[in-house]
Amino acid sequence: MSNNKQKLKKCVKCQLPETYETIEFDKSGTCNICESSKKKENIDWEKRKLLLDRIIEENRGKYAYDCIIPFSGGKDSVFQVNYLMREYKIKPLLVRFNHGFIRKTIQENVNKVLKKLGVDFIDFTPNWKIVKKVMLESFKRKTDFCWHCHTGIYSYPIRLALMHKVPLIFYGEPQAEFNTYYDYNTDAEGIDLENEERFNMIRTLGITAEDMHGMIDTPEDPVDKRDLIPYTFPDIKELEDLKYMPVALGSFIPWDHHKNTEIIKKELGWKIDELEGVPSKINQHGEKIECFMQGTRDYIKFLKRGYSRVSQINSLNVRNKRMSPDEAKQINEKYDGRKPPSLDIFLEYVGLSEQEFNEIVDRTVIPPHEPNYKSNEIAPKTWDFDQWYREDNKEK
């Protein structure tokens, strides 16, 4: 664990620290993310639902599909599909950008949902050799190896929408739950839009696909520019001609992770799973269980900023009145920042030693946090750890 946890100023309510992205505190010590989240209590959800009704009807039956739904098989995308199909009897096209780290339970959930609901599904898996290159490059430059996920998950479904001439695209939870780049009152009529502005501000980490090609293309190991197309936002003129509308379902209906999960468990038999580094007792709604590299991503965040997935989950629990700030503080101090067993797998993928990994992370640590690389407890392996793909093909 970090040896300076008490040095970080934290929100008196949700316990997120001063190193959290976009965070600010008022005179009482409450953070702006808590204040932003409170705004949803004043939204006229009946009016928003009528707006959703109108948008659905304006797009029903006019195209090959009524809408496109980005779909991982995780709790949010499954809830989206289930809600829209049950409530509106629409015909959607589900599109998954497969990042390469899909876990067994999630794939079983996907198969179950597709069969129970009866829906068309496109599963796109990008070139693994390119994925490894961009993982290493984005980690070295931004200490975030998920560039291919951030860009591909959001751009590829929009590309499919353009390909199939389907304007309406449904994403899930609004960004206002997690940061203050946007809040619940942003955009026309308060609707959260997953557009080019947001893609460039949040998803790319400041690295365009063209930039990335220049970084990974070498005379010794050339990279075809076309391999970066899945990570590129489509031509905006073509999208405007299509009158594309990429919206968050959470802009139209109240979004509650716990309630949503209970609905899909009951109606579809969706199953939760363990999340590396996070005690199951606080992740009963199945947060981030679709990716077996999530534990390493959260560990990097802890080393850089002094908090991890445990704190993020508990901040939502506090805001939604499922946990007190004191309870969150105790659990965060006990479990935050444990070293994940998946770190060894990641290092195999990108060809780094743990010392090299630590040196790269150390360059981007956010003050006043000071990581202690030697004192972090190792998290237990999840039940499916030995099934995860190993780059060196060794038996573990």
Short mmCIF file of N, CA and C in Angstrom, two decimals, residues 10-162:
data_model
loop_
_atom_site.label_atom_id
_atom_site.label_comp_id
_atom_site.label_asym_id
_atom_site.label_seq_id
_atom_site.Cartn_x
_atom_site.Cartn_y
_atom_site.Cartn_z
N LYS A 10 -9.23 14.24 0.64
CA LYS A 10 -10.30 13.42 0.06
C LYS A 10 -11.66 14.06 0.30
N CYS A 11 -12.57 13.76 -0.61
CA CYS A 11 -13.93 14.25 -0.47
C CYS A 11 -14.54 13.72 0.83
N VAL A 12 -15.16 14.58 1.59
CA VAL A 12 -15.73 14.15 2.87
C VAL A 12 -16.90 13.21 2.68
N LYS A 13 -17.44 13.19 1.48
CA LYS A 13 -18.57 12.28 1.21
C LYS A 13 -18.10 11.00 0.53
N CYS A 14 -17.68 11.10 -0.73
CA CYS A 14 -17.40 9.89 -1.50
C CYS A 14 -16.00 9.34 -1.32
N GLN A 15 -15.10 10.10 -0.67
CA GLN A 15 -13.75 9.67 -0.34
C GLN A 15 -12.78 9.62 -1.54
N LEU A 16 -13.17 10.18 -2.68
CA LEU A 16 -12.23 10.26 -3.79
C LEU A 16 -11.16 11.30 -3.45
N PRO A 17 -9.89 11.05 -3.84
CA PRO A 17 -8.80 11.95 -3.45
C PRO A 17 -8.58 13.10 -4.43
N GLU A 18 -7.75 14.02 -4.02
CA GLU A 18 -7.44 15.20 -4.83
C GLU A 18 -6.73 14.86 -6.14
N THR A 19 -6.22 13.65 -6.26
CA THR A 19 -5.54 13.23 -7.49
C THR A 19 -6.52 12.68 -8.53
N TYR A 20 -7.80 12.59 -8.18
CA TYR A 20 -8.81 12.08 -9.12
C TYR A 20 -9.01 13.09 -10.25
N GLU A 21 -9.14 12.59 -11.46
CA GLU A 21 -9.25 13.46 -12.63
C GLU A 21 -10.49 14.35 -12.55
N THR A 22 -10.31 15.63 -12.80
CA THR A 22 -11.33 16.70 -12.83
C THR A 22 -11.87 17.08 -11.45
N ILE A 23 -11.32 16.55 -10.37
CA ILE A 23 -11.90 16.79 -9.05
C ILE A 23 -11.53 18.17 -8.50
N GLU A 24 -12.49 18.78 -7.80
CA GLU A 24 -12.30 20.02 -7.05
C GLU A 24 -13.15 19.91 -5.79
N PHE A 25 -12.80 20.69 -4.78
CA PHE A 25 -13.53 20.63 -3.51
C PHE A 25 -14.11 21.99 -3.16
N ASP A 26 -15.30 21.98 -2.56
CA ASP A 26 -15.86 23.25 -2.07
C ASP A 26 -15.39 23.48 -0.63
N LYS A 27 -15.89 24.54 -0.01
CA LYS A 27 -15.43 24.91 1.33
C LYS A 27 -15.74 23.84 2.37
N SER A 28 -16.77 23.05 2.12
CA SER A 28 -17.14 22.01 3.08
C SER A 28 -16.33 20.73 2.89
N GLY A 29 -15.54 20.67 1.81
CA GLY A 29 -14.74 19.48 1.54
C GLY A 29 -15.43 18.46 0.65
N THR A 30 -16.59 18.85 0.08
CA THR A 30 -17.32 17.98 -0.84
C THR A 30 -16.81 18.20 -2.27
N CYS A 31 -16.67 17.11 -3.03
CA CYS A 31 -16.11 17.24 -4.38
C CYS A 31 -17.17 17.62 -5.41
N ASN A 32 -16.70 18.14 -6.53
CA ASN A 32 -17.60 18.57 -7.61
C ASN A 32 -18.28 17.39 -8.29
N ILE A 33 -17.73 16.19 -8.19
CA ILE A 33 -18.37 15.03 -8.81
C ILE A 33 -19.61 14.63 -8.02
N CYS A 34 -19.51 14.72 -6.70
CA CYS A 34 -20.69 14.49 -5.86
C CYS A 34 -21.78 15.53 -6.16
N GLU A 35 -21.36 16.79 -6.31
CA GLU A 35 -22.33 17.85 -6.59
C GLU A 35 -22.96 17.67 -7.97
N SER A 36 -22.15 17.25 -8.95
CA SER A 36 -22.68 17.01 -10.29
C SER A 36 -23.69 15.87 -10.29
N SER A 37 -23.36 14.82 -9.55
CA SER A 37 -24.25 13.66 -9.49
C SER A 37 -25.60 14.00 -8.87
N LYS A 38 -25.60 14.95 -7.93
CA LYS A 38 -26.85 15.36 -7.27
C LYS A 38 -27.84 16.00 -8.24
N LYS A 39 -27.32 16.56 -9.33
CA LYS A 39 -28.20 17.25 -10.28
C LYS A 39 -29.24 16.32 -10.90
N LYS A 40 -28.92 15.02 -10.95
CA LYS A 40 -29.87 14.09 -11.56
C LYS A 40 -31.17 13.99 -10.75
N GLU A 41 -31.08 14.38 -9.44
CA GLU A 41 -32.28 14.35 -8.60
C GLU A 41 -33.30 15.40 -9.04
N ASN A 42 -32.84 16.43 -9.75
CA ASN A 42 -33.74 17.51 -10.18
C ASN A 42 -34.17 17.39 -11.63
N ILE A 43 -33.75 16.31 -12.29
CA ILE A 43 -34.14 16.12 -13.69
C ILE A 43 -35.58 15.65 -13.77
N ASP A 44 -36.31 16.17 -14.71
CA ASP A 44 -37.68 15.73 -14.97
C ASP A 44 -37.59 14.46 -15.83
N TRP A 45 -37.52 13.31 -15.16
CA TRP A 45 -37.29 12.06 -15.88
C TRP A 45 -38.50 11.67 -16.74
N GLU A 46 -39.68 12.09 -16.36
CA GLU A 46 -40.85 11.79 -17.20
C GLU A 46 -40.73 12.52 -18.54
N LYS A 47 -40.26 13.75 -18.48
CA LYS A 47 -40.05 14.52 -19.72
C LYS A 47 -38.95 13.89 -20.56
N ARG A 48 -37.90 13.45 -19.89
CA ARG A 48 -36.80 12.80 -20.62
C ARG A 48 -37.27 11.51 -21.30
N LYS A 49 -38.12 10.76 -20.59
CA LYS A 49 -38.64 9.51 -21.16
C LYS A 49 -39.48 9.79 -22.40
N LEU A 50 -40.24 10.87 -22.38
CA LEU A 50 -41.02 11.25 -23.56
C LEU A 50 -40.11 11.61 -24.73
N LEU A 51 -38.97 12.23 -24.41
CA LEU A 51 -38.00 12.55 -25.45
C LEU A 51 -37.42 11.26 -26.04
N LEU A 52 -37.14 10.29 -25.19
CA LEU A 52 -36.66 8.99 -25.67
C LEU A 52 -37.71 8.32 -26.55
N ASP A 53 -38.97 8.38 -26.13
CA ASP A 53 -40.06 7.83 -26.94
C ASP A 53 -40.04 8.43 -28.35
N ARG A 54 -39.88 9.74 -28.39
CA ARG A 54 -39.90 10.44 -29.68
C ARG A 54 -38.73 10.04 -30.57
N ILE A 55 -37.54 9.95 -29.96
CA ILE A 55 -36.34 9.58 -30.73
C ILE A 55 -36.49 8.17 -31.29
N ILE A 56 -36.99 7.25 -30.48
CA ILE A 56 -37.20 5.87 -30.94
C ILE A 56 -38.16 5.84 -32.12
N GLU A 57 -39.28 6.54 -31.99
CA GLU A 57 -40.29 6.50 -33.05
C GLU A 57 -39.79 7.16 -34.34
N GLU A 58 -38.97 8.17 -34.20
CA GLU A 58 -38.43 8.85 -35.39
C GLU A 58 -37.47 7.95 -36.17
N ASN A 59 -36.94 6.92 -35.51
CA ASN A 59 -35.97 6.04 -36.16
C ASN A 59 -36.51 4.63 -36.41
N ARG A 60 -37.69 4.34 -35.94
CA ARG A 60 -38.23 2.99 -36.05
C ARG A 60 -38.57 2.63 -37.50
N GLY A 61 -38.04 1.50 -37.94
CA GLY A 61 -38.43 0.93 -39.22
C GLY A 61 -37.93 1.64 -40.46
N LYS A 62 -37.09 2.64 -40.33
CA LYS A 62 -36.65 3.43 -41.48
C LYS A 62 -35.33 2.95 -42.07
N TYR A 63 -34.60 2.15 -41.31
CA TYR A 63 -33.26 1.75 -41.73
C TYR A 63 -33.11 0.24 -41.57
N ALA A 64 -31.94 -0.27 -41.90
CA ALA A 64 -31.70 -1.71 -41.75
C ALA A 64 -31.90 -2.15 -40.31
N TYR A 65 -31.57 -1.26 -39.38
CA TYR A 65 -31.79 -1.48 -37.95
C TYR A 65 -32.33 -0.18 -37.35
N ASP A 66 -33.07 -0.32 -36.24
CA ASP A 66 -33.59 0.88 -35.58
C ASP A 66 -32.48 1.65 -34.87
N CYS A 67 -31.45 0.93 -34.42
CA CYS A 67 -30.32 1.57 -33.75
C CYS A 67 -29.14 0.62 -33.68
N ILE A 68 -27.99 1.17 -33.36
CA ILE A 68 -26.78 0.41 -33.08
C ILE A 68 -26.53 0.48 -31.58
N ILE A 69 -26.18 -0.66 -30.96
CA ILE A 69 -25.84 -0.66 -29.54
C ILE A 69 -24.45 -1.26 -29.34
N PRO A 70 -23.46 -0.45 -28.95
CA PRO A 70 -22.16 -1.00 -28.57
C PRO A 70 -22.36 -1.99 -27.42
N PHE A 71 -21.78 -3.18 -27.53
CA PHE A 71 -22.16 -4.28 -26.64
C PHE A 71 -20.94 -5.11 -26.25
N SER A 72 -20.59 -5.06 -24.96
CA SER A 72 -19.47 -5.87 -24.47
C SER A 72 -19.94 -7.17 -23.82
N GLY A 73 -21.18 -7.16 -23.33
CA GLY A 73 -21.68 -8.27 -22.52
C GLY A 73 -21.60 -7.96 -21.04
N GLY A 74 -21.03 -6.79 -20.69
CA GLY A 74 -21.02 -6.35 -19.31
C GLY A 74 -22.38 -5.85 -18.88
N LYS A 75 -22.50 -5.49 -17.61
CA LYS A 75 -23.79 -5.16 -17.03
C LYS A 75 -24.50 -4.01 -17.74
N ASP A 76 -23.76 -2.97 -18.12
CA ASP A 76 -24.39 -1.79 -18.71
C ASP A 76 -24.94 -2.06 -20.10
N SER A 77 -24.13 -2.69 -20.95
CA SER A 77 -24.59 -2.92 -22.32
C SER A 77 -25.71 -3.96 -22.36
N VAL A 78 -25.66 -4.94 -21.45
CA VAL A 78 -26.75 -5.92 -21.40
C VAL A 78 -28.04 -5.24 -20.94
N PHE A 79 -27.93 -4.36 -19.95
CA PHE A 79 -29.13 -3.64 -19.51
C PHE A 79 -29.68 -2.78 -20.63
N GLN A 80 -28.80 -2.10 -21.38
CA GLN A 80 -29.26 -1.27 -22.50
C GLN A 80 -30.10 -2.07 -23.47
N VAL A 81 -29.56 -3.19 -23.91
CA VAL A 81 -30.25 -4.02 -24.90
C VAL A 81 -31.57 -4.53 -24.35
N ASN A 82 -31.52 -5.04 -23.12
CA ASN A 82 -32.72 -5.60 -22.52
C ASN A 82 -33.80 -4.54 -22.36
N TYR A 83 -33.42 -3.37 -21.86
CA TYR A 83 -34.39 -2.29 -21.65
C TYR A 83 -35.02 -1.85 -22.97
N LEU A 84 -34.19 -1.58 -23.95
CA LEU A 84 -34.70 -1.04 -25.22
C LEU A 84 -35.55 -2.05 -25.97
N MET A 85 -35.17 -3.32 -25.91
CA MET A 85 -35.96 -4.34 -26.61
C MET A 85 -37.26 -4.64 -25.88
N ARG A 86 -37.22 -4.69 -24.56
CA ARG A 86 -38.44 -4.98 -23.79
C ARG A 86 -39.41 -3.80 -23.84
N GLU A 87 -38.86 -2.59 -23.68
CA GLU A 87 -39.70 -1.40 -23.59
C GLU A 87 -40.24 -0.96 -24.94
N TYR A 88 -39.42 -1.12 -25.99
CA TYR A 88 -39.80 -0.53 -27.28
C TYR A 88 -39.93 -1.53 -28.44
N LYS A 89 -39.60 -2.79 -28.19
CA LYS A 89 -39.71 -3.82 -29.25
C LYS A 89 -38.95 -3.39 -30.51
N ILE A 90 -37.77 -2.83 -30.32
CA ILE A 90 -36.97 -2.37 -31.45
C ILE A 90 -36.14 -3.50 -32.06
N LYS A 91 -35.59 -3.22 -33.23
CA LYS A 91 -34.65 -4.14 -33.87
C LYS A 91 -33.27 -3.48 -33.88
N PRO A 92 -32.39 -3.83 -32.92
CA PRO A 92 -31.06 -3.22 -32.87
C PRO A 92 -30.00 -4.12 -33.52
N LEU A 93 -28.87 -3.53 -33.83
CA LEU A 93 -27.67 -4.29 -34.19
C LEU A 93 -26.67 -4.10 -33.05
N LEU A 94 -26.25 -5.20 -32.46
CA LEU A 94 -25.27 -5.15 -31.39
C LEU A 94 -23.86 -5.27 -31.99
N VAL A 95 -22.95 -4.41 -31.52
CA VAL A 95 -21.59 -4.39 -32.06
C VAL A 95 -20.59 -4.43 -30.91
N ARG A 96 -19.73 -5.44 -30.96
CA ARG A 96 -18.69 -5.51 -29.92
C ARG A 96 -17.30 -5.30 -30.54
N PHE A 97 -16.58 -4.35 -29.96
CA PHE A 97 -15.15 -4.21 -30.24
C PHE A 97 -14.43 -5.07 -29.21
N ASN A 98 -13.92 -6.21 -29.64
CA ASN A 98 -13.32 -7.18 -28.73
C ASN A 98 -11.87 -6.78 -28.46
N HIS A 99 -11.60 -6.31 -27.25
CA HIS A 99 -10.28 -5.78 -26.91
C HIS A 99 -9.22 -6.85 -26.73
N GLY A 100 -9.63 -8.13 -26.70
CA GLY A 100 -8.67 -9.22 -26.58
C GLY A 100 -8.58 -9.83 -25.20
N PHE A 101 -9.38 -9.33 -24.24
CA PHE A 101 -9.26 -9.81 -22.86
C PHE A 101 -10.62 -10.26 -22.31
N ILE A 102 -11.49 -10.78 -23.17
CA ILE A 102 -12.82 -11.20 -22.75
C ILE A 102 -12.72 -12.44 -21.86
N ARG A 103 -13.44 -12.41 -20.74
CA ARG A 103 -13.41 -13.53 -19.79
C ARG A 103 -14.53 -14.53 -20.06
N LYS A 104 -14.36 -15.73 -19.53
CA LYS A 104 -15.27 -16.84 -19.82
C LYS A 104 -16.70 -16.54 -19.39
N THR A 105 -16.88 -16.02 -18.18
CA THR A 105 -18.24 -15.75 -17.69
C THR A 105 -18.95 -14.73 -18.56
N ILE A 106 -18.22 -13.70 -19.00
CA ILE A 106 -18.83 -12.70 -19.86
C ILE A 106 -19.23 -13.30 -21.19
N GLN A 107 -18.39 -14.14 -21.77
CA GLN A 107 -18.75 -14.75 -23.05
C GLN A 107 -19.97 -15.65 -22.90
N GLU A 108 -20.06 -16.34 -21.79
CA GLU A 108 -21.25 -17.15 -21.53
C GLU A 108 -22.48 -16.26 -21.39
N ASN A 109 -22.33 -15.12 -20.72
CA ASN A 109 -23.43 -14.16 -20.61
C ASN A 109 -23.86 -13.66 -21.98
N VAL A 110 -22.88 -13.35 -22.83
CA VAL A 110 -23.17 -12.86 -24.18
C VAL A 110 -23.99 -13.90 -24.95
N ASN A 111 -23.53 -15.14 -24.94
CA ASN A 111 -24.23 -16.20 -25.67
C ASN A 111 -25.66 -16.35 -25.17
N LYS A 112 -25.83 -16.26 -23.87
CA LYS A 112 -27.16 -16.41 -23.27
C LYS A 112 -28.08 -15.25 -23.68
N VAL A 113 -27.57 -14.04 -23.60
CA VAL A 113 -28.37 -12.85 -23.92
C VAL A 113 -28.78 -12.85 -25.39
N LEU A 114 -27.85 -13.17 -26.27
CA LEU A 114 -28.17 -13.18 -27.70
C LEU A 114 -29.28 -14.15 -28.02
N LYS A 115 -29.24 -15.30 -27.39
CA LYS A 115 -30.25 -16.33 -27.66
C LYS A 115 -31.59 -15.99 -27.02
N LYS A 116 -31.56 -15.47 -25.80
CA LYS A 116 -32.82 -15.17 -25.12
C LYS A 116 -33.56 -14.00 -25.76
N LEU A 117 -32.81 -12.99 -26.20
CA LEU A 117 -33.46 -11.81 -26.76
C LEU A 117 -33.69 -11.93 -28.26
N GLY A 118 -32.87 -12.71 -28.94
CA GLY A 118 -33.01 -12.84 -30.39
C GLY A 118 -32.58 -11.56 -31.09
N VAL A 119 -31.28 -11.41 -31.32
CA VAL A 119 -30.77 -10.14 -31.82
C VAL A 119 -29.53 -10.38 -32.68
N ASP A 120 -29.32 -9.53 -33.68
CA ASP A 120 -28.14 -9.61 -34.54
C ASP A 120 -26.93 -9.03 -33.82
N PHE A 121 -25.76 -9.66 -34.05
CA PHE A 121 -24.56 -9.31 -33.29
C PHE A 121 -23.33 -9.39 -34.18
N ILE A 122 -22.52 -8.33 -34.18
CA ILE A 122 -21.24 -8.32 -34.89
C ILE A 122 -20.12 -8.21 -33.86
N ASP A 123 -19.18 -9.14 -33.91
CA ASP A 123 -18.07 -9.17 -32.96
C ASP A 123 -16.77 -8.93 -33.74
N PHE A 124 -16.14 -7.77 -33.51
CA PHE A 124 -14.92 -7.42 -34.24
C PHE A 124 -13.71 -7.52 -33.33
N THR A 125 -12.72 -8.31 -33.74
CA THR A 125 -11.47 -8.44 -33.00
C THR A 125 -10.33 -7.89 -33.84
N PRO A 126 -9.67 -6.83 -33.38
CA PRO A 126 -8.59 -6.21 -34.16
C PRO A 126 -7.31 -7.06 -34.15
N ASN A 127 -6.41 -6.72 -35.05
CA ASN A 127 -5.12 -7.38 -35.22
C ASN A 127 -4.34 -7.37 -33.90
N TRP A 128 -4.07 -8.56 -33.36
CA TRP A 128 -3.40 -8.68 -32.06
C TRP A 128 -1.98 -8.10 -32.08
N LYS A 129 -1.28 -8.26 -33.19
CA LYS A 129 0.08 -7.72 -33.26
C LYS A 129 0.06 -6.19 -33.17
N ILE A 130 -0.93 -5.58 -33.79
CA ILE A 130 -1.07 -4.12 -33.70
C ILE A 130 -1.48 -3.72 -32.29
N VAL A 131 -2.39 -4.49 -31.70
CA VAL A 131 -2.85 -4.20 -30.33
C VAL A 131 -1.66 -4.18 -29.37
N LYS A 132 -0.78 -5.16 -29.47
CA LYS A 132 0.38 -5.20 -28.58
C LYS A 132 1.27 -3.97 -28.76
N LYS A 133 1.46 -3.57 -30.01
CA LYS A 133 2.29 -2.39 -30.28
C LYS A 133 1.69 -1.13 -29.66
N VAL A 134 0.38 -0.93 -29.85
CA VAL A 134 -0.23 0.29 -29.34
C VAL A 134 -0.38 0.24 -27.81
N MET A 135 -0.52 -0.96 -27.24
CA MET A 135 -0.54 -1.07 -25.78
C MET A 135 0.78 -0.58 -25.20
N LEU A 136 1.88 -1.04 -25.76
CA LEU A 136 3.19 -0.63 -25.26
C LEU A 136 3.41 0.86 -25.46
N GLU A 137 3.05 1.37 -26.65
CA GLU A 137 3.30 2.77 -26.96
C GLU A 137 2.47 3.70 -26.08
N SER A 138 1.19 3.38 -25.92
CA SER A 138 0.35 4.26 -25.09
C SER A 138 0.72 4.15 -23.61
N PHE A 139 1.20 2.98 -23.19
CA PHE A 139 1.66 2.86 -21.81
C PHE A 139 2.92 3.69 -21.59
N LYS A 140 3.87 3.62 -22.50
CA LYS A 140 5.11 4.38 -22.34
C LYS A 140 4.86 5.89 -22.36
N ARG A 141 3.92 6.33 -23.19
CA ARG A 141 3.68 7.77 -23.34
C ARG A 141 2.66 8.32 -22.35
N LYS A 142 1.65 7.51 -22.00
CA LYS A 142 0.55 8.00 -21.16
C LYS A 142 0.30 7.15 -19.92
N THR A 143 1.11 6.11 -19.73
CA THR A 143 0.88 5.11 -18.67
C THR A 143 -0.56 4.61 -18.66
N ASP A 144 -1.14 4.48 -19.84
CA ASP A 144 -2.47 3.91 -20.01
C ASP A 144 -2.41 3.03 -21.25
N PHE A 145 -2.37 1.71 -21.03
CA PHE A 145 -2.21 0.78 -22.15
C PHE A 145 -3.51 0.49 -22.88
N CYS A 146 -4.59 1.14 -22.47
CA CYS A 146 -5.91 0.84 -23.03
C CYS A 146 -6.32 1.77 -24.17
N TRP A 147 -5.37 2.39 -24.84
CA TRP A 147 -5.69 3.29 -25.96
C TRP A 147 -6.56 2.59 -26.99
N HIS A 148 -6.23 1.35 -27.31
CA HIS A 148 -7.00 0.64 -28.34
C HIS A 148 -8.44 0.41 -27.88
N CYS A 149 -8.63 0.22 -26.56
CA CYS A 149 -10.00 0.07 -26.04
C CYS A 149 -10.75 1.40 -26.05
N HIS A 150 -10.11 2.44 -25.51
CA HIS A 150 -10.76 3.75 -25.43
C HIS A 150 -11.25 4.21 -26.80
N THR A 151 -10.40 4.06 -27.80
CA THR A 151 -10.74 4.55 -29.14
C THR A 151 -11.65 3.57 -29.88
N GLY A 152 -11.29 2.29 -29.87
CA GLY A 152 -12.03 1.31 -30.65
C GLY A 152 -13.45 1.08 -30.17
N ILE A 153 -13.65 1.02 -28.87
CA ILE A 153 -14.98 0.75 -28.32
C ILE A 153 -15.97 1.84 -28.73
N TYR A 154 -15.46 3.08 -28.86
CA TYR A 154 -16.37 4.18 -29.19
C TYR A 154 -16.42 4.50 -30.68
N SER A 155 -15.31 4.31 -31.39
CA SER A 155 -15.32 4.67 -32.81
C SER A 155 -15.86 3.55 -33.69
N TYR A 156 -15.56 2.29 -33.36
CA TYR A 156 -15.95 1.20 -34.26
C TYR A 156 -17.47 1.07 -34.41
N PRO A 157 -18.26 1.11 -33.34
CA PRO A 157 -19.72 1.06 -33.54
C PRO A 157 -20.24 2.22 -34.38
N ILE A 158 -19.62 3.40 -34.26
CA ILE A 158 -20.05 4.53 -35.09
C ILE A 158 -19.71 4.26 -36.55
N ARG A 159 -18.59 3.59 -36.79
CA ARG A 159 -18.24 3.19 -38.16
C ARG A 159 -19.26 2.21 -38.72
N LEU A 160 -19.71 1.29 -37.88
CA LEU A 160 -20.74 0.34 -38.32
C LEU A 160 -22.06 1.04 -38.59
N ALA A 161 -22.36 2.05 -37.78
CA ALA A 161 -23.58 2.83 -38.01
C ALA A 161 -23.53 3.50 -39.38
N LEU A 162 -22.37 4.03 -39.71
CA LEU A 162 -22.20 4.66 -41.01
C LEU A 162 -22.29 3.64 -42.13
#
